[in-house]
XYZ file of C-alpha atoms in Angstrom:
343
model
C 115.884 135.493 -21.458
C 114.654 132.120 -20.214
C 111.454 130.160 -19.645
C 110.458 127.851 -16.784
C 109.008 124.391 -17.361
C 108.070 121.341 -15.274
C 109.834 118.013 -15.656
C 107.407 115.168 -16.386
C 107.742 111.812 -14.627
C 108.920 110.349 -17.911
C 110.885 113.140 -19.566
C 113.616 113.129 -22.192
C 115.360 115.998 -20.383
C 116.134 113.956 -17.248
C 119.679 113.155 -18.353
C 120.272 116.833 -19.165
C 118.847 117.792 -15.751
C 121.189 115.361 -13.974
C 124.236 116.489 -15.920
C 123.433 120.094 -15.009
C 123.240 119.126 -11.319
C 126.582 117.314 -11.472
C 128.200 120.341 -13.127
C 127.109 122.748 -10.359
C 129.480 123.272 -7.439
C 126.500 123.313 -5.053
C 124.647 120.485 -6.781
C 123.843 117.527 -4.505
C 122.585 113.966 -4.752
C 119.217 115.294 -3.580
C 118.834 117.503 -6.652
C 118.900 114.554 -9.062
C 115.805 113.942 -11.163
C 115.388 110.394 -9.815
C 113.919 111.759 -6.579
C 110.838 112.643 -8.575
C 110.046 108.964 -9.148
C 111.142 107.957 -5.632
C 108.809 110.426 -3.922
C 105.869 109.615 -6.150
C 106.148 105.832 -6.120
C 107.043 105.611 -2.400
C 104.569 108.119 -0.954
C 102.447 109.603 -3.769
C 103.917 113.017 -2.998
C 103.117 115.039 -6.111
C 106.371 116.355 -7.649
C 106.875 119.748 -9.268
C 110.413 119.590 -10.656
C 111.041 122.995 -12.229
C 113.780 123.878 -14.690
C 114.771 127.089 -16.459
C 115.608 127.128 -20.168
C 117.695 129.567 -22.146
C 118.240 128.902 -25.854
C 116.631 125.491 -25.237
C 119.340 124.635 -22.693
C 118.797 123.980 -18.969
C 120.302 126.809 -16.912
C 118.628 126.153 -13.561
C 116.662 123.508 -11.656
C 114.468 123.358 -8.559
C 113.100 119.979 -7.340
C 109.858 120.318 -5.376
C 107.144 118.028 -4.044
C 103.907 118.439 -2.137
C 103.556 116.991 1.376
C 99.922 117.113 2.457
C 98.617 115.856 5.797
C 95.591 116.675 7.932
C 97.791 116.179 11.001
C 101.015 117.955 9.983
C 99.823 120.468 7.402
C 100.399 121.123 3.715
C 103.757 122.225 2.321
C 105.666 122.453 -0.929
C 109.215 121.321 -0.146
C 112.586 121.146 -1.869
C 112.951 118.345 -1.164
C 111.008 115.926 1.115
C 113.131 113.179 2.712
C 116.248 115.078 1.634
C 118.567 117.186 3.774
C 119.570 119.505 0.927
C 117.521 121.209 -1.760
C 116.712 124.596 -3.208
C 117.362 126.042 -6.645
C 120.568 125.631 -8.653
C 121.910 128.020 -11.272
C 122.988 131.658 -11.516
C 121.525 133.950 -8.867
C 118.939 135.532 -11.165
C 117.770 132.092 -12.304
C 117.466 130.864 -8.702
C 115.331 133.904 -7.850
C 113.057 133.219 -10.837
C 112.678 129.553 -9.845
C 111.899 130.568 -6.262
C 109.186 132.910 -7.522
C 107.760 130.127 -9.681
C 107.723 127.822 -6.647
C 105.911 130.450 -4.578
C 103.306 130.885 -7.324
C 102.709 127.129 -7.390
C 102.366 127.124 -3.605
C 99.855 129.972 -3.782
C 97.868 128.200 -6.485
C 97.798 124.967 -4.468
C 96.966 126.750 -1.221
C 99.836 125.288 0.813
C 100.674 126.487 4.300
C 104.230 127.310 3.277
C 106.983 126.688 0.738
C 110.287 125.310 2.081
C 113.674 125.300 0.314
C 116.470 123.338 2.014
C 119.525 125.316 0.942
C 123.017 124.465 2.140
C 124.319 127.983 1.563
C 122.858 131.337 2.548
C 120.839 133.060 -0.186
C 120.414 136.698 -1.130
C 116.613 136.876 -1.163
C 113.716 137.969 1.049
C 112.675 134.523 2.266
C 112.580 133.612 5.970
C 115.751 131.710 6.933
C 115.811 129.149 9.731
C 119.180 127.599 10.669
C 118.477 124.864 13.198
C 120.702 122.166 11.698
C 124.329 121.731 10.747
C 125.930 119.397 8.257
C 129.226 117.640 8.938
C 131.940 116.398 6.618
C 135.631 115.874 6.027
C 138.143 115.196 3.292
C 139.086 111.523 3.226
C 142.779 110.851 3.883
C 144.859 108.653 1.591
C 144.618 105.314 3.400
C 143.000 103.492 6.338
C 145.725 104.449 8.816
C 145.631 108.111 7.822
C 141.839 108.173 8.047
C 142.018 106.738 11.580
C 144.740 109.192 12.575
C 142.531 112.099 11.477
C 139.726 111.169 13.884
C 139.688 112.817 17.331
C 141.549 110.931 20.027
C 138.634 109.647 22.138
C 136.662 108.512 19.111
C 139.773 106.925 17.627
C 140.226 104.878 20.810
C 136.706 103.440 20.468
C 137.407 102.423 16.878
C 140.701 100.781 17.845
C 138.874 98.703 20.448
C 136.281 97.618 17.900
C 139.008 96.677 15.415
C 140.390 94.216 17.966
C 137.108 92.280 18.256
C 135.483 89.687 16.011
C 133.204 92.255 14.378
C 133.138 91.981 10.591
C 131.898 94.390 7.945
C 130.030 93.557 4.738
C 128.877 95.448 1.648
C 125.320 94.434 0.776
C 122.417 95.268 -1.509
C 119.690 93.270 0.241
C 117.981 95.738 2.579
C 116.174 93.302 4.895
C 118.710 93.337 7.744
C 119.207 97.063 7.385
C 115.482 97.797 7.663
C 115.097 95.563 10.718
C 117.933 97.374 12.488
C 116.961 100.860 11.369
C 113.292 100.471 12.247
C 114.230 99.226 15.725
C 116.608 102.168 16.198
C 113.901 104.663 15.276
C 111.349 102.961 17.529
C 113.814 103.256 20.409
C 114.142 106.974 19.657
C 110.362 107.379 19.549
C 110.340 108.168 15.813
C 108.047 106.534 13.217
C 109.916 104.638 10.508
C 109.168 105.080 6.817
C 107.947 102.261 4.617
C 110.500 99.745 3.371
C 109.238 100.654 -0.076
C 111.323 103.826 0.114
C 114.510 101.740 0.257
C 113.325 99.589 -2.621
C 112.594 102.643 -4.743
C 115.916 104.297 -3.896
C 117.805 101.146 -4.860
C 115.815 100.811 -8.063
C 116.136 104.441 -9.118
C 119.760 104.899 -8.019
C 121.053 101.367 -8.557
C 124.646 102.467 -9.163
C 124.693 105.038 -6.359
C 123.326 103.178 -3.327
C 124.967 100.627 -1.061
C 124.526 99.141 2.411
C 127.376 98.498 4.843
C 126.557 96.137 7.708
C 128.559 95.169 10.791
C 128.026 91.619 12.028
C 128.827 90.023 15.387
C 128.947 86.237 15.427
C 127.041 86.266 12.156
C 124.273 88.572 13.390
C 123.779 92.056 11.968
C 124.218 94.610 14.770
C 124.787 97.897 12.890
C 123.936 98.935 9.357
C 124.029 102.085 7.233
C 122.384 102.915 3.894
C 124.704 105.066 1.752
C 124.524 107.327 -1.280
C 127.402 108.052 -3.668
C 127.522 111.277 -5.669
C 130.485 112.492 -7.711
C 133.453 111.923 -5.351
C 131.387 111.940 -2.139
C 129.915 109.249 0.098
C 126.854 110.066 2.208
C 125.925 107.653 5.030
C 122.261 108.625 5.048
C 120.206 106.178 7.108
C 122.026 104.344 9.884
C 121.288 102.476 13.083
C 122.329 99.769 15.477
C 120.902 97.167 17.797
C 120.885 97.996 21.546
C 124.106 95.965 21.885
C 125.850 98.248 19.365
C 126.905 100.710 22.061
C 128.670 97.984 24.021
C 130.281 96.502 20.902
C 131.263 99.921 19.472
C 129.869 98.586 16.196
C 128.397 101.915 15.061
C 131.793 103.553 15.450
C 133.438 100.775 13.469
C 130.710 100.968 10.837
C 131.320 104.617 9.990
C 135.093 104.191 10.028
C 134.952 101.174 7.709
C 132.669 103.130 5.386
C 135.203 105.955 5.200
C 137.970 103.475 4.363
C 135.870 101.565 1.846
C 134.694 104.742 0.121
C 138.256 105.992 -0.273
C 139.900 102.675 -1.163
C 137.218 101.034 -3.313
C 135.086 103.918 -4.582
C 137.764 106.619 -5.053
C 135.771 109.052 -2.915
C 137.542 112.107 -1.561
C 134.838 113.555 0.714
C 132.757 112.085 3.522
C 129.405 113.826 4.093
C 128.265 112.873 7.595
C 124.889 114.513 7.052
C 122.546 116.753 8.965
C 122.001 116.950 12.715
C 119.938 119.320 14.814
C 122.034 121.797 16.776
C 122.810 120.695 20.334
C 121.281 117.242 19.776
C 122.873 113.919 20.705
C 123.609 113.220 17.034
C 125.268 116.633 16.731
C 127.537 115.906 19.706
C 128.388 112.445 18.373
C 129.549 113.859 15.050
C 131.547 116.612 16.758
C 133.471 113.872 18.572
C 134.774 112.686 15.205
C 136.471 116.033 14.694
C 134.637 116.926 11.508
C 133.852 120.439 10.353
C 130.234 121.526 10.825
C 128.422 124.069 8.663
C 125.048 125.668 9.323
C 122.265 124.809 6.909
C 120.087 127.631 5.610
C 116.530 126.376 5.204
C 114.225 129.011 3.761
C 110.474 129.524 3.925
C 107.669 131.580 2.461
C 104.393 131.596 4.351
C 101.358 131.197 2.108
C 98.273 130.296 4.164
C 100.079 129.801 7.484
C 100.559 132.722 9.855
C 103.691 131.215 11.409
C 106.096 128.348 10.788
C 105.187 125.011 12.312
C 107.606 123.186 14.607
C 107.682 119.447 13.847
C 110.932 118.938 15.750
C 111.010 116.064 18.273
C 112.332 118.676 20.718
C 108.926 120.358 20.615
C 107.442 119.746 24.120
C 104.018 118.874 22.713
C 105.487 115.770 21.035
C 107.229 114.401 24.138
C 104.266 112.294 25.270
C 103.898 110.835 21.776
C 107.624 109.980 21.685
C 107.480 108.184 25.044
C 104.416 106.225 23.937
C 106.026 105.279 20.638
C 109.128 103.985 22.393
C 106.946 101.466 24.253
C 105.297 100.026 21.150
C 106.112 96.454 20.117
C 108.425 96.503 17.114
C 105.844 94.803 14.914
C 103.295 97.507 15.715
C 105.773 100.372 15.165
C 106.716 98.903 11.781
C 103.053 98.679 10.842
C 101.982 102.141 12.014
C 105.227 104.038 11.385
C 104.907 104.362 7.593
C 101.424 105.859 7.951
C 102.971 108.834 9.803
C 106.546 108.938 8.539
C 105.508 109.697 4.940
C 104.542 113.184 6.155
C 107.704 113.764 8.223
C 110.303 113.753 5.448
């Protein structure tokens, strides 16, 4: 049949792993082997990247990493800081990889094992669908892309196009991090370390890019993007407080769609995950994109029930309000100490 092995940090099978991921219809950017190095070097989250072999050929993969915190608990996740995960391969191989993951979780003594599947699975794991992912096929040109956006959202973009806002493709992440960290502070959310961006750009040099909107030379909105096969994924994005007035966030995402189609030959725009009934969920619905429920799955190991780390959890509301009042310099200093456990 097949055997299950663990990918080492420096492993000759990494290229084979990545090719397998790219060949799977449900393979995603977040299944790539490079996340192993990113998670370890950014946060020291111990990876357990499992693969199944048959006749010495990879027939299934499951990226996993430990997230251990005295405050937020201990979990084995596929995959931290990623919106998609879970096992890839034929159904029987996925079930075997899931069982191997559970056995690792039991050996480690984690609270639970979490697999972030996009599609529903035929297994006995607990399924929690609290998020949806959004996306659309990219039309042939800028005008057609704009015409495909819902009327009200399209009007905001047209207004922004008539201003002196300019867009720029960048690799330097300094402006992006300043904007993004301020956006998260304003939301009451700790920001991760800038080292994560550095590691992502190092590990995925040909697949990462930053698009920034500037107003009178000053960066006002910026988004950090991934490219995978024929898809573009605007993954981390934010804007200055003035962005709402300038409509610069709206312009930013539209210009990314146009750039990805025109300059990168992308055919699909993955607008990412949002919690159901959240502000981000409503914003993406206004673009007219199709939403699909995500099927995150869990196995309890030491925990008696699933934890709720959502910002909608009432017990975190006081913390969120306090965080929103922090000086930016303090939030940037303290944020990475907490955010590394919130991926």
